[in-house]
Amino acid sequence: MGTFSASLKFILTIVLGAFAFAATAIQQPTLMREFLSIARRVPEHFAASGLSDEYLVWVDILLGGDKLVFIGYLIAARIVVGLLAGLLGSIFGFGMRRRPVREPSPFAGWD
């Protein structure tokens, strides 16, 4: 059950993050352009730090503007899904593992 729950949360996070990313681009294009312009400046900061080209190429590949903004949306979606899962789990008792009742140790009274 734990693997199914984790997979469901992962898929829900990806879908929610992509939906939020697309909704922001459609509903608030100015805000999305601002996010993208800020994210495009991140690799420049790494380049100014004096990293060698073998590292800067990976910074350019992995931290492109649109990818970095999408990762930010995924992180925000993961936080929301985690909070909702924790809240709903505590209300409805999902994910609560019941520990078996253990008998007291016969050595409990020894000092």
mmCIF file of C-alpha atoms in Angstrom:
data_model
loop_
_atom_site.group_PDB
_atom_site.id
_atom_site.type_symbol
_atom_site.label_atom_id
_atom_site.label_comp_id
_atom_site.label_asym_id
_atom_site.label_seq_id
_atom_site.Cartn_x
_atom_site.Cartn_y
_atom_site.Cartn_z
ATOM 1 C CA MET A 1 0.000 0.000 0.000
ATOM 2 C CA GLY A 2 2.886 2.371 0.680
ATOM 3 C CA THR A 3 4.270 2.124 -2.863
ATOM 4 C CA PHE A 4 0.846 2.748 -4.378
ATOM 5 C CA SER A 5 0.323 5.781 -2.151
ATOM 6 C CA ALA A 6 3.751 7.200 -2.971
ATOM 7 C CA SER A 7 3.197 6.660 -6.703
ATOM 8 C CA LEU A 8 -0.188 8.317 -6.513
ATOM 9 C CA LYS A 9 1.283 11.327 -4.699
ATOM 10 C CA PHE A 10 4.090 11.567 -7.275
ATOM 11 C CA ILE A 11 1.694 11.516 -10.228
ATOM 12 C CA LEU A 12 -0.625 13.983 -8.507
ATOM 13 C CA THR A 13 2.338 16.294 -7.876
ATOM 14 C CA ILE A 14 3.420 16.225 -11.528
ATOM 15 C CA VAL A 15 -0.120 16.846 -12.797
ATOM 16 C CA LEU A 16 -0.803 19.611 -10.268
ATOM 17 C CA GLY A 17 2.543 21.310 -10.992
ATOM 18 C CA ALA A 18 2.008 21.171 -14.759
ATOM 19 C CA PHE A 19 -1.541 22.473 -14.379
ATOM 20 C CA ALA A 20 -0.379 25.367 -12.178
ATOM 21 C CA PHE A 21 2.450 26.167 -14.620
ATOM 22 C CA ALA A 22 0.053 26.215 -17.594
ATOM 23 C CA ALA A 23 -2.620 28.132 -15.694
ATOM 24 C CA THR A 24 -0.117 30.816 -14.735
ATOM 25 C CA ALA A 25 1.089 31.084 -18.334
ATOM 26 C CA ILE A 26 -2.494 31.428 -19.593
ATOM 27 C CA GLN A 27 -4.041 33.582 -16.860
ATOM 28 C CA GLN A 28 -1.025 35.678 -15.843
ATOM 29 C CA PRO A 29 1.383 35.862 -18.813
ATOM 30 C CA THR A 30 3.144 38.933 -17.426
ATOM 31 C CA LEU A 31 3.913 37.142 -14.179
ATOM 32 C CA MET A 32 5.165 34.068 -16.053
ATOM 33 C CA ARG A 33 7.429 36.219 -18.235
ATOM 34 C CA GLU A 34 8.817 37.808 -15.087
ATOM 35 C CA PHE A 35 9.474 34.382 -13.544
ATOM 36 C CA LEU A 36 11.203 33.258 -16.738
ATOM 37 C CA SER A 37 13.366 36.373 -16.941
ATOM 38 C CA ILE A 38 14.477 35.896 -13.341
ATOM 39 C CA ALA A 39 15.214 32.222 -13.972
ATOM 40 C CA ARG A 40 17.280 33.048 -17.075
ATOM 41 C CA ARG A 41 19.634 35.093 -14.899
ATOM 42 C CA VAL A 42 20.478 32.156 -12.598
ATOM 43 C CA PRO A 43 23.048 30.509 -14.934
ATOM 44 C CA GLU A 44 24.758 33.887 -15.330
ATOM 45 C CA HIS A 45 25.400 33.974 -11.586
ATOM 46 C CA PHE A 46 27.058 30.572 -11.771
ATOM 47 C CA ALA A 47 29.151 31.722 -14.738
ATOM 48 C CA ALA A 48 30.271 34.790 -12.795
ATOM 49 C CA SER A 49 31.433 32.573 -9.937
ATOM 50 C CA GLY A 50 34.262 31.215 -12.083
ATOM 51 C CA LEU A 51 33.130 27.637 -12.622
ATOM 52 C CA SER A 52 34.898 25.737 -15.371
ATOM 53 C CA ASP A 53 33.192 24.985 -18.669
ATOM 54 C CA GLU A 54 32.710 21.315 -17.797
ATOM 55 C CA TYR A 55 30.356 22.392 -15.001
ATOM 56 C CA LEU A 56 28.806 25.386 -16.746
ATOM 57 C CA VAL A 57 27.513 23.247 -19.595
ATOM 58 C CA TRP A 58 25.481 21.238 -17.066
ATOM 59 C CA VAL A 59 24.252 24.424 -15.433
ATOM 60 C CA ASP A 60 23.042 25.607 -18.848
ATOM 61 C CA ILE A 61 21.382 22.266 -19.611
ATOM 62 C CA LEU A 62 19.746 21.664 -16.244
ATOM 63 C CA LEU A 63 18.979 25.194 -15.113
ATOM 64 C CA GLY A 64 17.421 26.658 -18.235
ATOM 65 C CA GLY A 65 14.804 29.320 -17.547
ATOM 66 C CA ASP A 66 11.644 27.376 -18.316
ATOM 67 C CA LYS A 67 12.911 24.203 -16.614
ATOM 68 C CA LEU A 68 13.858 26.063 -13.463
ATOM 69 C CA VAL A 69 10.438 27.730 -13.216
ATOM 70 C CA PHE A 70 8.711 24.377 -13.819
ATOM 71 C CA ILE A 71 10.820 22.786 -11.067
ATOM 72 C CA GLY A 72 9.717 25.593 -8.761
ATOM 73 C CA TYR A 73 6.079 24.833 -9.551
ATOM 74 C CA LEU A 74 6.702 21.127 -8.916
ATOM 75 C CA ILE A 75 8.265 21.880 -5.536
ATOM 76 C CA ALA A 76 5.304 24.069 -4.594
ATOM 77 C CA ALA A 77 2.893 21.349 -5.755
ATOM 78 C CA ARG A 78 4.784 18.731 -3.721
ATOM 79 C CA ILE A 79 4.468 20.895 -0.614
ATOM 80 C CA VAL A 80 0.721 21.312 -1.204
ATOM 81 C CA VAL A 81 0.210 17.578 -1.816
ATOM 82 C CA GLY A 82 2.262 16.722 1.271
ATOM 83 C CA LEU A 83 0.298 19.113 3.456
ATOM 84 C CA LEU A 84 -3.017 17.825 2.128
ATOM 85 C CA ALA A 85 -1.957 14.208 2.591
ATOM 86 C CA GLY A 86 -0.831 14.932 6.135
ATOM 87 C CA LEU A 87 -4.020 16.801 6.961
ATOM 88 C CA LEU A 88 -6.358 14.254 5.407
ATOM 89 C CA GLY A 89 -4.329 11.405 6.844
ATOM 90 C CA SER A 90 -4.605 12.773 10.346
ATOM 91 C CA ILE A 91 -8.329 13.471 9.981
ATOM 92 C CA PHE A 92 -9.334 10.167 8.398
ATOM 93 C CA GLY A 93 -6.568 7.971 9.784
ATOM 94 C CA PHE A 94 -4.919 7.146 6.462
ATOM 95 C CA GLY A 95 -1.389 5.887 6.717
ATOM 96 C CA MET A 96 -1.594 5.282 10.442
ATOM 97 C CA ARG A 97 0.305 2.129 11.159
ATOM 98 C CA ARG A 98 -0.929 0.320 14.167
ATOM 99 C CA ARG A 99 1.836 -1.061 16.296
ATOM 100 C CA PRO A 100 1.249 -4.424 17.839
ATOM 101 C CA VAL A 101 0.603 -4.321 21.544
ATOM 102 C CA ARG A 102 3.697 -5.539 23.288
ATOM 103 C CA GLU A 103 3.622 -7.210 26.605
ATOM 104 C CA PRO A 104 5.661 -5.523 29.286
ATOM 105 C CA SER A 105 9.161 -6.816 29.584
ATOM 106 C CA PRO A 106 9.789 -9.229 32.450
ATOM 107 C CA PHE A 107 12.923 -7.212 33.143
ATOM 108 C CA ALA A 108 11.067 -3.889 33.526
ATOM 109 C CA GLY A 109 11.228 -3.958 37.337
ATOM 110 C CA TRP A 110 14.967 -4.633 37.544
ATOM 111 C CA ASP A 111 17.100 -1.711 38.604
#
